[in-house]
Amino acid sequence: MEKLTFYALSAPEKLDRIGAYLSERLSRDVARHRYGYVCIAMEALDQLLMACHCQSINLFVESFLKMVRKLLESDKPSLQILGTNSFVKFANIEEDTPSYHRSYDFFVSRFSEMCHSSYEDPDNRTKIRMAGIKGLQGVVRKTVNDELQANIWDPQHMDKIVPSLLFNLQSGERSESRSPSPLQASEKEKESPVELTERCFRELLGRAAYGNIKNAVTPVLMHLDNHSLWEGKTFAVRCFKIIMYSIQSDVIHYKNSATVRAGIVEVLLEAAAIAASGSVGPTVLEVFNTLLRQLRLSVDYELTGSYDGSNNIGTKIIKAHEEKQLQEAVIRTIGSFANTLPTYQRSEVMLFIMGKIPVPGVHPALPSTLNVLLPSISQVTAGYQTTNMLTALPSSFLEPLLSFSLTEDPEVRLLVLQILLSLIDRHDNTPKFSNISIISDISVLKLKVDKCSRQDNLFMKKHGQQLYRHIYLGCKEQSSGQQHYETLFALLGLLSVELASEEVVVDLIRLTLALQDLALSTDEALPVFNRCAVHALAAAYLNLICQLTTVPAFCQHIHEVIEVRQKESPYLLPEGVFIHNPKLPSLLEKVEGEVLFLHSKITEVLGGSGYNTEKLATPYVPQYMDEDRLSKRKSIGETISLQVEVESRNSPEKEERTPAEEITFETLKNAIVDSVGMEEQERERRRQVVEKFQKAPFEEIAAHCGARVQSMMTLFSFRPPPSPSGTISSGYGQSQSPSVPIYEMKFPDLCVY
């Protein structure tokens, strides 16, 4: 052998003749069953192959592969294994020169066939299957990086390789999958076809590029379909764990019965939990669209009672509980996928799902649809944290969400409130407001309170009135229960610690006092429980906000009222209402005097601490109009606000109060540096004034403008044009125009539509 190797290295042009001779001898020995000589010939070929790397090796390789093929075609297990081992050695060799005419189609087919061996002897059957797995691994290694070879990722090859691996993986399935990263196995594990198959499968998937992964995973889905492996889900989950630990991709579903679809979704749930953050990539909305389509189909099936929308004889009737299980599985999977996404993509997903909710009154299955889509949004928002509330809750998302808080279905209203809590809570304060109660010292709650940022101020100026309105209307719902009032209390608490400026605190106190008036009103047909619950909610929140504002007189008044209630009317406090069997009066009458929080008293004590008394003194009245009622045209209110703003800026009082400023070098320097910032602040101030006059209730505008309201009416006054014949002078020195026909009068632009 040493002499033969030396001769081949000395005269590489003789390699092809050496290979041809050995191939001929091996074929003759196989036919004559002289297996000892067969082994000697293969050993000689293996050693020559390992030693020689010259340019002439291609022809020798052809002879070598011809002999391997001859051995694999044999019926003898020992020859099949011998041929496989030689091929594996060859697969590990990096060739110096490319090959343009070599084909591995036979080896893919033959090794796949060996993976399914049904040889009678169990030991030989196991050896043949393991040889087939090793052979497939060798084919992949040899061809995956060779651009001149046939593409191993083509469906014609993958449809043979992947099912062969899954067949062996399934035959020795274990209850638990291996660790995420494939580690070097021990010698005993190397003898296990299952472990060998798993390593081979991991290697195959690990070599797959983004464009090839579909061809590798599709046969997995087909195998699970053809062998009904979805319902048990154990093997399916194991397969997808292997896939997700090797690659990051998303492959979704086939349509079938509810249990099968639920199994598929459960597999996706497990797979998504493994995926790294952001791994869903550019197809994220397609993933959620597919999951939402499954939700919609499931709801339709549940409503019609069959898969084809009819109840004809022979139609496969569905089971409602199976569809419910599927819907729950899809919702959990949506949450699992969402948890892997960055913040900006979760915002896109929330808007995307909201866009799938049909308009009320148009879709006949709106309640059922809401009951599955809103939980999906809730799953996406769980753990969602953002620094900018304007991006977390844009108008396109917040307005339709709040509109669903006014539906008759109490479950839907509760879901909307929970979604709002998830989005507003940025410091994990929600659990601290889970129980509505009177806390004498809120320091035990260990609330995390940050200073209100500029973005938070802008958000509350833009959407604060909407939130207050829906909190107020939510308290008016007769079907609201304890959980609703607890969630409303948590929402008020979060607004106070997450988004509260001085202006927001005033608004929230006005809102709470309006809730007390709501509970006292006899016009609202609220049951006794709801009225007591609203009183208790107002008491609990005022107890919270008075301690947050730290105004001693305010705290004293609130605590005095609470003490009176504890003695005389415990059913007006949370501890007397939100219990198992509350002792409520049959009629809620004569709730007056010291058991009520006094609007005037609160206004007085807060005004002494610098709060806006004018606004505090104005009772809160919810806006019952549409939030998007404003047109793109400039409204009269906008024009009025600009006039008031200019008038207030040019008032002589302000000019007199402005002290003379000494002009220095620093003054000029600051004027140059701050000019851009001052312009920005000026634009923002103008925008805020305009927005206030657009969205604030009329009472607030009237209170703000005060004496100038009368002067505003001059906008609507008009005078006819002077007569060509001159004017008529009155006795008081005033001129009077003669009568002019109405069609000749010139009206101000604001009076003309």
PDB file of C-alpha atoms in Angstrom, residues 186-361:
ATOM      1  CA  SER A 186     -20.735  10.585  24.275  1.00  0.00           C
ATOM      2  CA  GLU A 187     -19.757   7.372  22.530  1.00  0.00           C
ATOM      3  CA  LYS A 188     -22.857   5.607  23.793  1.00  0.00           C
ATOM      4  CA  GLU A 189     -25.100   8.357  22.384  1.00  0.00           C
ATOM      5  CA  LYS A 190     -23.393   8.056  19.001  1.00  0.00           C
ATOM      6  CA  GLU A 191     -24.798   4.560  18.752  1.00  0.00           C
ATOM      7  CA  SER A 192     -28.371   5.882  19.052  1.00  0.00           C
ATOM      8  CA  PRO A 193     -30.130   6.518  15.726  1.00  0.00           C
ATOM      9  CA  VAL A 194     -32.331   9.147  17.398  1.00  0.00           C
ATOM     10  CA  GLU A 195     -29.415  11.233  18.644  1.00  0.00           C
ATOM     11  CA  LEU A 196     -27.570  10.839  15.352  1.00  0.00           C
ATOM     12  CA  THR A 197     -30.709  11.883  13.463  1.00  0.00           C
ATOM     13  CA  GLU A 198     -31.194  14.949  15.639  1.00  0.00           C
ATOM     14  CA  ARG A 199     -27.608  16.078  15.091  1.00  0.00           C
ATOM     15  CA  CYS A 200     -27.967  15.550  11.360  1.00  0.00           C
ATOM     16  CA  PHE A 201     -31.283  17.445  11.292  1.00  0.00           C
ATOM     17  CA  ARG A 202     -29.766  20.342  13.260  1.00  0.00           C
ATOM     18  CA  GLU A 203     -26.804  20.486  10.887  1.00  0.00           C
ATOM     19  CA  LEU A 204     -29.096  20.487   7.861  1.00  0.00           C
ATOM     20  CA  LEU A 205     -31.209  23.356   9.199  1.00  0.00           C
ATOM     21  CA  GLY A 206     -28.179  25.254  10.429  1.00  0.00           C
ATOM     22  CA  ARG A 207     -26.790  25.333   6.891  1.00  0.00           C
ATOM     23  CA  ALA A 208     -30.070  26.619   5.403  1.00  0.00           C
ATOM     24  CA  ALA A 209     -30.076  30.199   4.163  1.00  0.00           C
ATOM     25  CA  TYR A 210     -33.151  32.439   4.411  1.00  0.00           C
ATOM     26  CA  GLY A 211     -34.232  31.643   0.857  1.00  0.00           C
ATOM     27  CA  ASN A 212     -33.916  27.865   1.345  1.00  0.00           C
ATOM     28  CA  ILE A 213     -35.626  27.398   4.689  1.00  0.00           C
ATOM     29  CA  LYS A 214     -39.089  27.052   3.185  1.00  0.00           C
ATOM     30  CA  ASN A 215     -38.008  23.968   1.214  1.00  0.00           C
ATOM     31  CA  ALA A 216     -36.531  22.455   4.374  1.00  0.00           C
ATOM     32  CA  VAL A 217     -39.538  23.094   6.648  1.00  0.00           C
ATOM     33  CA  THR A 218     -42.366  22.330   4.205  1.00  0.00           C
ATOM     34  CA  PRO A 219     -41.589  18.566   4.254  1.00  0.00           C
ATOM     35  CA  VAL A 220     -41.784  18.731   8.058  1.00  0.00           C
ATOM     36  CA  LEU A 221     -45.320  20.091   7.850  1.00  0.00           C
ATOM     37  CA  MET A 222     -46.272  17.533   5.230  1.00  0.00           C
ATOM     38  CA  HIS A 223     -44.894  14.700   7.358  1.00  0.00           C
ATOM     39  CA  LEU A 224     -46.850  15.868  10.409  1.00  0.00           C
ATOM     40  CA  ASP A 225     -49.962  16.135   8.253  1.00  0.00           C
ATOM     41  CA  ASN A 226     -49.603  12.761   6.536  1.00  0.00           C
ATOM     42  CA  HIS A 227     -48.984  10.876   9.778  1.00  0.00           C
ATOM     43  CA  SER A 228     -51.564  12.801  11.915  1.00  0.00           C
ATOM     44  CA  LEU A 229     -48.948  14.000  14.380  1.00  0.00           C
ATOM     45  CA  TRP A 230     -50.489  17.404  15.193  1.00  0.00           C
ATOM     46  CA  GLU A 231     -53.046  16.311  17.771  1.00  0.00           C
ATOM     47  CA  GLY A 232     -50.564  14.617  20.078  1.00  0.00           C
ATOM     48  CA  LYS A 233     -48.348  17.703  19.614  1.00  0.00           C
ATOM     49  CA  THR A 234     -45.406  16.202  21.601  1.00  0.00           C
ATOM     50  CA  PHE A 235     -43.475  15.126  18.508  1.00  0.00           C
ATOM     51  CA  ALA A 236     -44.523  18.249  16.577  1.00  0.00           C
ATOM     52  CA  VAL A 237     -43.291  20.493  19.378  1.00  0.00           C
ATOM     53  CA  ARG A 238     -40.002  18.618  19.499  1.00  0.00           C
ATOM     54  CA  CYS A 239     -39.519  19.047  15.740  1.00  0.00           C
ATOM     55  CA  PHE A 240     -40.154  22.762  15.940  1.00  0.00           C
ATOM     56  CA  LYS A 241     -37.891  23.160  18.941  1.00  0.00           C
ATOM     57  CA  ILE A 242     -35.107  21.655  16.843  1.00  0.00           C
ATOM     58  CA  ILE A 243     -36.024  24.000  13.981  1.00  0.00           C
ATOM     59  CA  MET A 244     -36.189  27.112  16.156  1.00  0.00           C
ATOM     60  CA  TYR A 245     -32.946  26.331  17.948  1.00  0.00           C
ATOM     61  CA  SER A 246     -31.223  25.937  14.582  1.00  0.00           C
ATOM     62  CA  ILE A 247     -32.846  28.758  12.615  1.00  0.00           C
ATOM     63  CA  GLN A 248     -35.176  31.687  13.273  1.00  0.00           C
ATOM     64  CA  SER A 249     -38.162  31.563  10.969  1.00  0.00           C
ATOM     65  CA  ASP A 250     -41.935  31.408  10.893  1.00  0.00           C
ATOM     66  CA  VAL A 251     -43.971  28.806   9.050  1.00  0.00           C
ATOM     67  CA  ILE A 252     -47.688  28.710   9.694  1.00  0.00           C
ATOM     68  CA  HIS A 253     -50.509  26.545   9.272  1.00  0.00           C
ATOM     69  CA  TYR A 254     -52.793  24.213   7.453  1.00  0.00           C
ATOM     70  CA  LYS A 255     -56.585  24.288   7.605  1.00  0.00           C
ATOM     71  CA  ASN A 256     -58.174  21.312   9.297  1.00  0.00           C
ATOM     72  CA  SER A 257     -60.360  20.437  12.258  1.00  0.00           C
ATOM     73  CA  ALA A 258     -60.207  22.533  15.428  1.00  0.00           C
ATOM     74  CA  THR A 259     -58.059  20.043  17.345  1.00  0.00           C
ATOM     75  CA  VAL A 260     -55.539  19.796  14.509  1.00  0.00           C
ATOM     76  CA  ARG A 261     -55.382  23.582  14.084  1.00  0.00           C
ATOM     77  CA  ALA A 262     -55.044  23.992  17.840  1.00  0.00           C
ATOM     78  CA  GLY A 263     -52.124  21.546  17.793  1.00  0.00           C
ATOM     79  CA  ILE A 264     -50.431  23.537  15.027  1.00  0.00           C
ATOM     80  CA  VAL A 265     -50.901  26.765  16.942  1.00  0.00           C
ATOM     81  CA  GLU A 266     -49.558  25.183  20.151  1.00  0.00           C
ATOM     82  CA  VAL A 267     -46.438  24.199  18.233  1.00  0.00           C
ATOM     83  CA  LEU A 268     -46.061  27.788  17.043  1.00  0.00           C
ATOM     84  CA  LEU A 269     -46.507  28.974  20.611  1.00  0.00           C
ATOM     85  CA  GLU A 270     -43.601  26.802  21.752  1.00  0.00           C
ATOM     86  CA  ALA A 271     -41.516  27.862  18.762  1.00  0.00           C
ATOM     87  CA  ALA A 272     -42.150  31.581  19.270  1.00  0.00           C
ATOM     88  CA  ALA A 273     -41.067  31.308  22.903  1.00  0.00           C
ATOM     89  CA  ILE A 274     -37.642  30.155  21.709  1.00  0.00           C
ATOM     90  CA  ALA A 275     -37.161  32.784  19.013  1.00  0.00           C
ATOM     91  CA  ALA A 276     -34.799  35.630  19.782  1.00  0.00           C
ATOM     92  CA  SER A 277     -36.037  39.194  20.012  1.00  0.00           C
ATOM     93  CA  GLY A 278     -36.940  40.616  16.623  1.00  0.00           C
ATOM     94  CA  SER A 279     -36.355  37.326  14.829  1.00  0.00           C
ATOM     95  CA  VAL A 280     -39.750  37.357  13.144  1.00  0.00           C
ATOM     96  CA  GLY A 281     -38.282  39.943  10.787  1.00  0.00           C
ATOM     97  CA  PRO A 282     -40.021  41.683   7.902  1.00  0.00           C
ATOM     98  CA  THR A 283     -42.875  39.167   7.728  1.00  0.00           C
ATOM     99  CA  VAL A 284     -44.174  40.093  11.185  1.00  0.00           C
ATOM    100  CA  LEU A 285     -47.500  41.516   9.981  1.00  0.00           C
ATOM    101  CA  GLU A 286     -48.000  38.504   7.720  1.00  0.00           C
ATOM    102  CA  VAL A 287     -47.611  36.240  10.754  1.00  0.00           C
ATOM    103  CA  PHE A 288     -50.212  38.163  12.741  1.00  0.00           C
ATOM    104  CA  ASN A 289     -52.487  38.395   9.728  1.00  0.00           C
ATOM    105  CA  THR A 290     -52.444  34.613   9.425  1.00  0.00           C
ATOM    106  CA  LEU A 291     -53.158  34.138  13.121  1.00  0.00           C
ATOM    107  CA  LEU A 292     -55.992  36.675  13.022  1.00  0.00           C
ATOM    108  CA  ARG A 293     -57.446  34.937   9.977  1.00  0.00           C
ATOM    109  CA  GLN A 294     -57.524  31.724  11.975  1.00  0.00           C
ATOM    110  CA  LEU A 295     -59.337  33.559  14.771  1.00  0.00           C
ATOM    111  CA  ARG A 296     -61.918  34.961  12.361  1.00  0.00           C
ATOM    112  CA  LEU A 297     -62.489  31.573  10.720  1.00  0.00           C
ATOM    113  CA  SER A 298     -62.885  29.939  14.111  1.00  0.00           C
ATOM    114  CA  VAL A 299     -65.485  32.518  15.158  1.00  0.00           C
ATOM    115  CA  ASP A 300     -67.372  31.996  11.884  1.00  0.00           C
ATOM    116  CA  TYR A 301     -67.309  28.230  12.336  1.00  0.00           C
ATOM    117  CA  GLU A 302     -68.561  28.598  15.881  1.00  0.00           C
ATOM    118  CA  LEU A 303     -71.433  30.837  14.803  1.00  0.00           C
ATOM    119  CA  THR A 304     -72.539  28.738  11.798  1.00  0.00           C
ATOM    120  CA  GLY A 305     -71.955  25.394  13.485  1.00  0.00           C
ATOM    121  CA  SER A 306     -70.190  23.867  10.484  1.00  0.00           C
ATOM    122  CA  TYR A 307     -67.093  24.307   8.363  1.00  0.00           C
ATOM    123  CA  ASP A 308     -68.897  25.122   5.115  1.00  0.00           C
ATOM    124  CA  GLY A 309     -71.397  27.576   6.589  1.00  0.00           C
ATOM    125  CA  SER A 310     -74.401  25.297   6.102  1.00  0.00           C
ATOM    126  CA  ASN A 311     -76.250  22.684   8.104  1.00  0.00           C
ATOM    127  CA  ASN A 312     -76.861  20.189   5.315  1.00  0.00           C
ATOM    128  CA  ILE A 313     -76.936  16.466   5.964  1.00  0.00           C
ATOM    129  CA  GLY A 314     -73.412  15.111   5.809  1.00  0.00           C
ATOM    130  CA  THR A 315     -71.809  18.371   6.865  1.00  0.00           C
ATOM    131  CA  LYS A 316     -69.101  17.967   9.452  1.00  0.00           C
ATOM    132  CA  ILE A 317     -70.510  19.594  12.589  1.00  0.00           C
ATOM    133  CA  ILE A 318     -67.997  21.394  14.790  1.00  0.00           C
ATOM    134  CA  LYS A 319     -67.730  21.321  18.543  1.00  0.00           C
ATOM    135  CA  ALA A 320     -67.962  24.747  20.174  1.00  0.00           C
ATOM    136  CA  HIS A 321     -65.574  23.896  23.011  1.00  0.00           C
ATOM    137  CA  GLU A 322     -62.904  22.799  20.518  1.00  0.00           C
ATOM    138  CA  GLU A 323     -63.170  26.117  18.689  1.00  0.00           C
ATOM    139  CA  LYS A 324     -62.879  27.945  22.024  1.00  0.00           C
ATOM    140  CA  GLN A 325     -59.695  26.013  22.776  1.00  0.00           C
ATOM    141  CA  LEU A 326     -58.341  26.959  19.365  1.00  0.00           C
ATOM    142  CA  GLN A 327     -59.182  30.635  19.907  1.00  0.00           C
ATOM    143  CA  GLU A 328     -57.417  30.620  23.274  1.00  0.00           C
ATOM    144  CA  ALA A 329     -54.378  28.934  21.720  1.00  0.00           C
ATOM    145  CA  VAL A 330     -54.219  31.526  18.911  1.00  0.00           C
ATOM    146  CA  ILE A 331     -54.513  34.401  21.380  1.00  0.00           C
ATOM    147  CA  ARG A 332     -51.704  32.957  23.512  1.00  0.00           C
ATOM    148  CA  THR A 333     -49.568  32.512  20.409  1.00  0.00           C
ATOM    149  CA  ILE A 334     -50.161  36.125  19.371  1.00  0.00           C
ATOM    150  CA  GLY A 335     -48.903  37.182  22.790  1.00  0.00           C
ATOM    151  CA  SER A 336     -45.901  34.867  22.519  1.00  0.00           C
ATOM    152  CA  PHE A 337     -44.918  36.310  19.137  1.00  0.00           C
ATOM    153  CA  ALA A 338     -45.493  39.870  20.339  1.00  0.00           C
ATOM    154  CA  ASN A 339     -43.151  39.362  23.298  1.00  0.00           C
ATOM    155  CA  THR A 340     -40.255  38.772  20.881  1.00  0.00           C
ATOM    156  CA  LEU A 341     -40.824  42.051  19.036  1.00  0.00           C
ATOM    157  CA  PRO A 342     -39.242  45.453  19.660  1.00  0.00           C
ATOM    158  CA  THR A 343     -41.493  48.288  20.844  1.00  0.00           C
ATOM    159  CA  TYR A 344     -42.019  49.935  17.473  1.00  0.00           C
ATOM    160  CA  GLN A 345     -43.201  46.678  15.893  1.00  0.00           C
ATOM    161  CA  ARG A 346     -45.596  46.004  18.766  1.00  0.00           C
ATOM    162  CA  SER A 347     -47.163  49.401  18.089  1.00  0.00           C
ATOM    163  CA  GLU A 348     -47.610  48.404  14.445  1.00  0.00           C
ATOM    164  CA  VAL A 349     -49.180  45.106  15.472  1.00  0.00           C
ATOM    165  CA  MET A 350     -51.635  46.863  17.823  1.00  0.00           C
ATOM    166  CA  LEU A 351     -52.753  49.183  15.028  1.00  0.00           C
ATOM    167  CA  PHE A 352     -52.917  46.254  12.625  1.00  0.00           C
ATOM    168  CA  ILE A 353     -55.216  44.240  14.905  1.00  0.00           C
ATOM    169  CA  MET A 354     -57.364  47.289  15.638  1.00  0.00           C
ATOM    170  CA  GLY A 355     -57.834  47.716  11.904  1.00  0.00           C
ATOM    171  CA  LYS A 356     -59.246  44.189  11.742  1.00  0.00           C
ATOM    172  CA  ILE A 357     -62.101  45.008  14.156  1.00  0.00           C
ATOM    173  CA  PRO A 358     -65.263  45.694  12.112  1.00  0.00           C
ATOM    174  CA  VAL A 359     -67.327  48.854  12.452  1.00  0.00           C
ATOM    175  CA  PRO A 360     -70.170  48.487  15.016  1.00  0.00           C
ATOM    176  CA  GLY A 361     -73.539  47.875  13.425  1.00  0.00           C
TER     177      GLY A 361
END
